[in-house]
Amino acid sequence: MPCRIGITTDPEARQAYWQNQTTGFTNWQILEIFRSKTAAKEYETFYALRHGCEASLGASDSPIIGREPATEYDWWYVYYFDYEKDIA
């Protein structure tokens, strides 16, 4: 079963997004929380390489209506989940 790892400032919204983009979505976890995007990206890259997960490298949060865009110094969550396949 493939796995995916990524970063976000809004884990609930990102979880809902991936539940709608994949089949067999399971094992959602927040692995770490960082105060900077740079630190979160470093951890994401390390974890993806070590565990063979697909990483959302270069991805960032889309602006959310009623919320300011994410900045380097927001709280950044590193998430992980397993899935069967992408829908699309």
CSV table of C-alpha atoms in Angstrom, one decimal:
chain,number,residue,atom,x,y,z
A,1,MET,CA,0.0,0.0,0.0
A,2,PRO,CA,1.5,3.3,-1.0
A,3,CYS,CA,2.0,6.1,1.5
A,4,ARG,CA,2.1,9.9,1.2
A,5,ILE,CA,3.6,12.6,3.4
A,6,GLY,CA,3.1,16.3,3.2
A,7,ILE,CA,3.0,19.6,5.2
A,8,THR,CA,0.1,21.9,5.9
A,9,THR,CA,-1.0,24.7,8.2
A,10,ASP,CA,-4.6,23.2,8.3
A,11,PRO,CA,-4.5,19.5,8.9
A,12,GLU,CA,-8.3,19.0,9.1
A,13,ALA,CA,-8.8,20.6,5.6
A,14,ARG,CA,-5.8,18.7,4.2
A,15,GLN,CA,-7.2,15.4,5.6
A,16,ALA,CA,-10.6,16.1,4.0
A,17,TYR,CA,-8.9,16.9,0.7
A,18,TRP,CA,-6.9,13.7,0.5
A,19,GLN,CA,-9.9,11.6,1.6
A,20,ASN,CA,-11.6,12.9,-1.6
A,21,GLN,CA,-8.6,12.4,-3.8
A,22,THR,CA,-7.7,8.8,-3.0
A,23,THR,CA,-9.3,5.4,-2.5
A,24,GLY,CA,-8.4,3.3,0.5
A,25,PHE,CA,-7.5,6.3,2.6
A,26,THR,CA,-6.3,5.1,6.1
A,27,ASN,CA,-3.8,5.6,8.9
A,28,TRP,CA,-3.9,9.5,8.9
A,29,GLN,CA,-1.2,10.8,11.4
A,30,ILE,CA,0.4,14.0,12.3
A,31,LEU,CA,4.0,13.1,12.6
A,32,GLU,CA,5.5,16.4,13.8
A,33,ILE,CA,4.7,20.1,14.2
A,34,PHE,CA,7.2,22.8,13.3
A,35,ARG,CA,7.2,26.6,13.8
A,36,SER,CA,8.8,27.1,10.3
A,37,LYS,CA,7.9,25.8,6.9
A,38,THR,CA,11.6,25.2,6.1
A,39,ALA,CA,12.0,22.8,9.1
A,40,ALA,CA,8.8,21.0,8.1
A,41,LYS,CA,9.9,20.6,4.5
A,42,GLU,CA,13.3,19.2,5.7
A,43,TYR,CA,11.5,16.6,7.9
A,44,GLU,CA,9.0,15.8,5.1
A,45,THR,CA,11.9,15.1,2.6
A,46,PHE,CA,13.9,13.0,5.2
A,47,TYR,CA,10.8,10.9,6.1
A,48,ALA,CA,9.7,10.4,2.5
A,49,LEU,CA,13.2,9.1,1.5
A,50,ARG,CA,13.6,6.9,4.5
A,51,HIS,CA,10.2,5.3,4.3
A,52,GLY,CA,9.6,5.3,0.6
A,53,CYS,CA,6.6,7.6,0.7
A,54,GLU,CA,5.4,10.0,-2.0
A,55,ALA,CA,6.1,13.5,-0.8
A,56,SER,CA,4.3,16.6,-1.8
A,57,LEU,CA,7.6,18.4,-2.4
A,58,GLY,CA,7.2,22.0,-3.3
A,59,ALA,CA,3.5,22.0,-2.4
A,60,SER,CA,2.1,24.7,-0.1
A,61,ASP,CA,-1.3,25.4,1.3
A,62,SER,CA,-3.9,27.0,-1.0
A,63,PRO,CA,-5.3,30.2,0.5
A,64,ILE,CA,-8.4,29.4,2.5
A,65,ILE,CA,-11.4,31.8,2.3
A,66,GLY,CA,-11.4,34.1,5.3
A,67,ARG,CA,-7.8,33.2,6.3
A,68,GLU,CA,-4.6,34.9,5.5
A,69,PRO,CA,-2.2,32.8,3.2
A,70,ALA,CA,0.3,30.6,5.1
A,71,THR,CA,3.6,32.2,6.0
A,72,GLU,CA,7.0,30.8,6.8
A,73,TYR,CA,6.4,31.2,10.5
A,74,ASP,CA,2.9,29.6,10.9
A,75,TRP,CA,2.6,26.3,12.7
A,76,TRP,CA,3.4,23.6,10.1
A,77,TYR,CA,2.1,20.1,10.5
A,78,VAL,CA,3.8,17.1,8.8
A,79,TYR,CA,1.2,14.5,8.0
A,80,TYR,CA,1.2,10.9,6.8
A,81,PHE,CA,-1.3,8.5,5.4
A,82,ASP,CA,-1.7,5.2,3.5
A,83,TYR,CA,-3.9,4.8,0.4
A,84,GLU,CA,-4.7,2.4,-2.4
A,85,LYS,CA,-4.6,4.8,-5.4
A,86,ASP,CA,-5.3,8.3,-6.5
A,87,ILE,CA,-8.6,9.2,-8.0
A,88,ALA,CA,-8.2,11.0,-11.3
